[in-house]
Amino acid sequence: MLTRKFLTGLLFSTLFPASAALAAESTLVYCSVASPESFNPQLASSGPTFVASSQTLYNRLVTFDPKDNSPVPSLATSWTISPDGKTYTFTLRKGVKFNSNKYFTPTRDFNADDVIFSVMRQKDANNPYHNVSHGSYEYFNDLELSSLIKEVNKLDDYHVQFVLTKPDAAFLADWGMDFASILSAEYADAMLKKGTPEYVDTWPIGTGPYALQQYKVDSLIRYIANPNYWDGAVPTKHLIFSITPDVQTRLAKLEKNECQIIPAPSPVQFDAIKKDKDLTLHSIDGLSVGYLAFNTEKKPFDNVLVRQALNYAVDKKAIVDAVFMGSGTVAKSPIPPTMMGYKKDLPDYDYNPEKARALLKQAGFANGFETNLWSMPVQRPYNPNSRRIAEMIQSDWAKVGVKAKIVTWEWGEYLSGLRKGEHATALYGWMSDNGDPDNFADTLLSCGSIKSGSNAAHWCNKDYDALVTKAKETSDPATRAKLYQQAQTIFYQQAPWLTLANGKTFYATRSNVTGYSVSLMGSDFSKAKLN
């Protein structure tokens, strides 16, 4: 993964000629919440990175129907699955052009070689690109694709076959996720020969609606439209990301027309947005969950009684009422309520400080203890005000004798610290990548996801693991649902998280913006324009 030390001070520019003054009608400004970790989504795990890379510069084999989140064609026009569920054969789209940059101009269209390179870079430790840019493939490893994928075969230029070691019901949907973006094998070969393989990640070339033109860390990203985009003409020539971490500043920029789109406005801003005739507030029902993870590898959170006690100690409804203000509902499961396999009758921890104190006494902490509580530096639909949530949890825990010191870090350092397990407790959350319950139940809580970093609780329960693994290998939806429901019961009993809320996704635009859309899986700028 590209480190902030590596990126700081770099300026990527003049990939294409750029006018000093861009025509307003041909320029769209998006106020993003953070700098990207990388411009290669294979190496990243955060939402701001995916919006700035995979959702702008690249495409994947499949994308998702906005109505039901089912996989639909993108770079693959069709696919077949063998009766035993172990062989997937993709037919690839013809005539798809890659973008160019000042280091490289493609000589051919997208084909099977690009798919195989994009997979094998992540799978094969001997691939010359595997360790480039520190080679940490969190999503690929979380999904255990190295062991799942037995072979990737090029049948011809426009047919690729995946042979699996076992059936996997989520496999097709996985290839619509951000990490599955297709990179250029031809560009990779050229940069390897030149001795600059890292350019594949820092000067990206993809098939997406935009190409990277300029990047200044913590300031801006400038893109230029792909003139040969396979999915139709891109109406806005220049797209600019104005990196604006502060939620109040983002709204101020929107009001002044310095930005035309902002993500994740705070619920306290909704009324002001609605009252401004020049602005529009948008929302979609989200597949998301916000939570506080207990680091179960650290004392005293290796004790299930402590984890249960701190669940009882927190008034979740008060938090949702005060912070989400109608934009979220109380959560009790790692799986969102509208997703297959959600257990409606799963118990929840009611607000009961007396019971919390009793459990702490039983665990040997009658006088409480001291700990830290990590608070996210960014806003998300599942956590629109992390500092306020942390303060409310801190107050509730203090009532049962637990003193929590609130700490925070820059977003990249926060994510890195979670992966390394440096926290005792930490606020975090998840938004669906592929519309499948495996993306929550397995990705966030499996034993295998501890090593790759997405299991912030560092919790490994063999019984839970066996259930979610079996669910992934089962094609029948009803059987899968029952397995996930059984896994949720173990989750409730073991309490590796304090589940907080399922949030809606909100964004705001200038009223003259059309064509921009947000789905459960990300942002689409390809049709966005100013009227």
Short mmCIF file of N, CA and C in Angstrom, two decimals, residues 44-107:
data_model
loop_
_atom_site.label_atom_id
_atom_site.label_comp_id
_atom_site.label_asym_id
_atom_site.label_seq_id
_atom_site.Cartn_x
_atom_site.Cartn_y
_atom_site.Cartn_z
N ALA A 44 -6.03 -0.92 -1.37
CA ALA A 44 -6.71 -0.02 -0.46
C ALA A 44 -7.93 -0.67 0.18
N SER A 45 -8.52 0.05 1.14
CA SER A 45 -9.71 -0.48 1.81
C SER A 45 -10.69 0.60 2.23
N SER A 46 -10.42 1.87 1.94
CA SER A 46 -11.29 2.93 2.44
C SER A 46 -12.18 3.51 1.35
N GLY A 47 -13.35 3.99 1.75
CA GLY A 47 -14.30 4.58 0.82
C GLY A 47 -13.75 5.73 0.01
N PRO A 48 -13.07 6.72 0.63
CA PRO A 48 -12.52 7.82 -0.16
C PRO A 48 -11.54 7.36 -1.23
N THR A 49 -10.79 6.30 -0.95
CA THR A 49 -9.87 5.76 -1.95
C THR A 49 -10.63 5.18 -3.13
N PHE A 50 -11.69 4.43 -2.84
CA PHE A 50 -12.45 3.80 -3.91
C PHE A 50 -13.15 4.84 -4.78
N VAL A 51 -13.70 5.87 -4.18
CA VAL A 51 -14.35 6.92 -4.97
C VAL A 51 -13.33 7.59 -5.89
N ALA A 52 -12.12 7.79 -5.39
CA ALA A 52 -11.08 8.49 -6.15
C ALA A 52 -10.37 7.61 -7.16
N SER A 53 -10.53 6.29 -7.05
CA SER A 53 -9.79 5.40 -7.94
C SER A 53 -10.72 4.47 -8.71
N SER A 54 -11.20 3.43 -8.06
CA SER A 54 -11.97 2.41 -8.77
C SER A 54 -13.24 2.95 -9.39
N GLN A 55 -13.89 3.92 -8.74
CA GLN A 55 -15.17 4.42 -9.22
C GLN A 55 -15.02 5.58 -10.21
N THR A 56 -13.79 5.94 -10.48
CA THR A 56 -13.51 7.06 -11.38
C THR A 56 -12.61 6.64 -12.55
N LEU A 57 -11.61 5.84 -12.23
CA LEU A 57 -10.57 5.51 -13.21
C LEU A 57 -10.72 4.13 -13.85
N TYR A 58 -11.47 3.24 -13.21
CA TYR A 58 -11.48 1.84 -13.63
C TYR A 58 -12.89 1.30 -13.84
N ASN A 59 -12.95 0.08 -14.35
CA ASN A 59 -14.17 -0.72 -14.40
C ASN A 59 -13.84 -2.12 -13.91
N ARG A 60 -14.90 -2.91 -13.69
CA ARG A 60 -14.75 -4.29 -13.25
C ARG A 60 -15.51 -5.22 -14.19
N LEU A 61 -15.36 -6.50 -14.02
CA LEU A 61 -16.06 -7.44 -14.90
C LEU A 61 -17.56 -7.28 -14.81
N VAL A 62 -18.07 -7.07 -13.60
CA VAL A 62 -19.51 -6.86 -13.42
C VAL A 62 -19.72 -5.59 -12.61
N THR A 63 -20.93 -5.08 -12.69
CA THR A 63 -21.36 -4.00 -11.80
C THR A 63 -22.67 -4.46 -11.17
N PHE A 64 -23.41 -3.55 -10.55
CA PHE A 64 -24.59 -3.98 -9.80
C PHE A 64 -25.83 -3.21 -10.23
N ASP A 65 -26.93 -3.94 -10.36
CA ASP A 65 -28.22 -3.34 -10.66
C ASP A 65 -28.63 -2.47 -9.47
N PRO A 66 -28.90 -1.17 -9.68
CA PRO A 66 -29.24 -0.30 -8.55
C PRO A 66 -30.55 -0.66 -7.86
N LYS A 67 -31.39 -1.46 -8.51
CA LYS A 67 -32.67 -1.81 -7.90
C LYS A 67 -32.55 -2.96 -6.91
N ASP A 68 -31.83 -4.02 -7.28
CA ASP A 68 -31.76 -5.18 -6.40
C ASP A 68 -30.34 -5.62 -6.07
N ASN A 69 -29.35 -4.84 -6.51
CA ASN A 69 -27.93 -5.11 -6.21
C ASN A 69 -27.40 -6.41 -6.80
N SER A 70 -28.10 -6.95 -7.79
CA SER A 70 -27.63 -8.18 -8.43
C SER A 70 -26.54 -7.85 -9.45
N PRO A 71 -25.57 -8.78 -9.70
CA PRO A 71 -24.52 -8.52 -10.67
C PRO A 71 -25.08 -8.41 -12.09
N VAL A 72 -24.60 -7.39 -12.83
CA VAL A 72 -24.99 -7.18 -14.22
C VAL A 72 -23.72 -6.90 -15.03
N PRO A 73 -23.77 -7.01 -16.36
CA PRO A 73 -22.56 -6.87 -17.17
C PRO A 73 -21.87 -5.52 -17.06
N SER A 74 -20.55 -5.55 -17.17
CA SER A 74 -19.72 -4.35 -17.30
C SER A 74 -18.62 -4.68 -18.31
N LEU A 75 -17.39 -4.94 -17.88
CA LEU A 75 -16.36 -5.36 -18.83
C LEU A 75 -16.59 -6.79 -19.32
N ALA A 76 -17.35 -7.55 -18.59
CA ALA A 76 -17.83 -8.85 -19.07
C ALA A 76 -19.27 -8.68 -19.55
N THR A 77 -19.57 -9.18 -20.72
CA THR A 77 -20.93 -9.03 -21.26
C THR A 77 -21.84 -10.17 -20.82
N SER A 78 -21.25 -11.31 -20.46
CA SER A 78 -22.04 -12.45 -20.00
C SER A 78 -21.12 -13.43 -19.30
N TRP A 79 -21.71 -14.46 -18.67
CA TRP A 79 -20.93 -15.47 -17.97
C TRP A 79 -21.75 -16.74 -17.82
N THR A 80 -21.05 -17.83 -17.63
CA THR A 80 -21.70 -19.11 -17.35
C THR A 80 -21.05 -19.71 -16.11
N ILE A 81 -21.85 -20.48 -15.36
CA ILE A 81 -21.37 -21.14 -14.14
C ILE A 81 -21.63 -22.63 -14.30
N SER A 82 -20.63 -23.45 -14.06
CA SER A 82 -20.78 -24.90 -14.21
C SER A 82 -21.76 -25.44 -13.17
N PRO A 83 -22.37 -26.58 -13.44
CA PRO A 83 -23.35 -27.15 -12.49
C PRO A 83 -22.79 -27.37 -11.09
N ASP A 84 -21.49 -27.66 -10.97
CA ASP A 84 -20.93 -27.89 -9.64
C ASP A 84 -20.51 -26.59 -8.95
N GLY A 85 -20.71 -25.44 -9.61
CA GLY A 85 -20.41 -24.14 -9.01
C GLY A 85 -18.94 -23.82 -8.91
N LYS A 86 -18.09 -24.57 -9.61
CA LYS A 86 -16.64 -24.37 -9.47
C LYS A 86 -15.98 -23.71 -10.68
N THR A 87 -16.69 -23.57 -11.79
CA THR A 87 -16.09 -22.98 -12.98
C THR A 87 -16.94 -21.82 -13.49
N TYR A 88 -16.32 -20.64 -13.57
CA TYR A 88 -16.98 -19.44 -14.09
C TYR A 88 -16.28 -19.03 -15.37
N THR A 89 -17.04 -18.89 -16.46
CA THR A 89 -16.46 -18.48 -17.74
C THR A 89 -17.07 -17.15 -18.15
N PHE A 90 -16.22 -16.13 -18.30
CA PHE A 90 -16.66 -14.78 -18.64
C PHE A 90 -16.38 -14.48 -20.10
N THR A 91 -17.37 -13.92 -20.79
CA THR A 91 -17.19 -13.37 -22.13
C THR A 91 -16.92 -11.88 -21.99
N LEU A 92 -15.81 -11.40 -22.54
CA LEU A 92 -15.37 -10.02 -22.33
C LEU A 92 -15.89 -9.09 -23.43
N ARG A 93 -16.06 -7.85 -23.05
CA ARG A 93 -16.54 -6.82 -23.97
C ARG A 93 -15.43 -6.45 -24.96
N LYS A 94 -15.78 -6.31 -26.21
CA LYS A 94 -14.82 -5.91 -27.24
C LYS A 94 -14.84 -4.41 -27.46
N GLY A 95 -13.71 -3.87 -27.92
CA GLY A 95 -13.63 -2.46 -28.27
C GLY A 95 -13.45 -1.51 -27.12
N VAL A 96 -13.07 -1.99 -25.94
CA VAL A 96 -12.88 -1.14 -24.76
C VAL A 96 -11.47 -0.56 -24.78
N LYS A 97 -11.38 0.77 -24.70
CA LYS A 97 -10.09 1.46 -24.77
C LYS A 97 -9.57 1.80 -23.37
N PHE A 98 -8.27 1.65 -23.18
CA PHE A 98 -7.61 2.15 -21.98
C PHE A 98 -7.26 3.62 -22.17
N ASN A 99 -7.20 4.35 -21.07
CA ASN A 99 -6.69 5.71 -21.10
C ASN A 99 -5.17 5.71 -21.33
N SER A 100 -4.62 6.89 -21.53
CA SER A 100 -3.18 7.06 -21.73
C SER A 100 -2.62 7.97 -20.65
N ASN A 101 -1.29 8.01 -20.53
CA ASN A 101 -0.64 9.06 -19.75
C ASN A 101 0.68 9.41 -20.43
N LYS A 102 1.45 10.28 -19.81
CA LYS A 102 2.66 10.76 -20.51
C LYS A 102 3.74 9.70 -20.59
N TYR A 103 3.58 8.61 -19.84
CA TYR A 103 4.56 7.53 -19.87
C TYR A 103 4.20 6.41 -20.82
N PHE A 104 2.90 6.35 -21.22
CA PHE A 104 2.49 5.18 -21.96
C PHE A 104 1.22 5.45 -22.75
N THR A 105 1.22 4.94 -24.00
CA THR A 105 0.03 4.96 -24.85
C THR A 105 -0.29 3.53 -25.25
N PRO A 106 -1.47 3.03 -24.90
CA PRO A 106 -1.81 1.63 -25.23
C PRO A 106 -1.79 1.38 -26.73
N THR A 107 -1.44 0.15 -27.11
CA THR A 107 -1.45 -0.24 -28.52
C THR A 107 -2.57 -1.22 -28.83
#
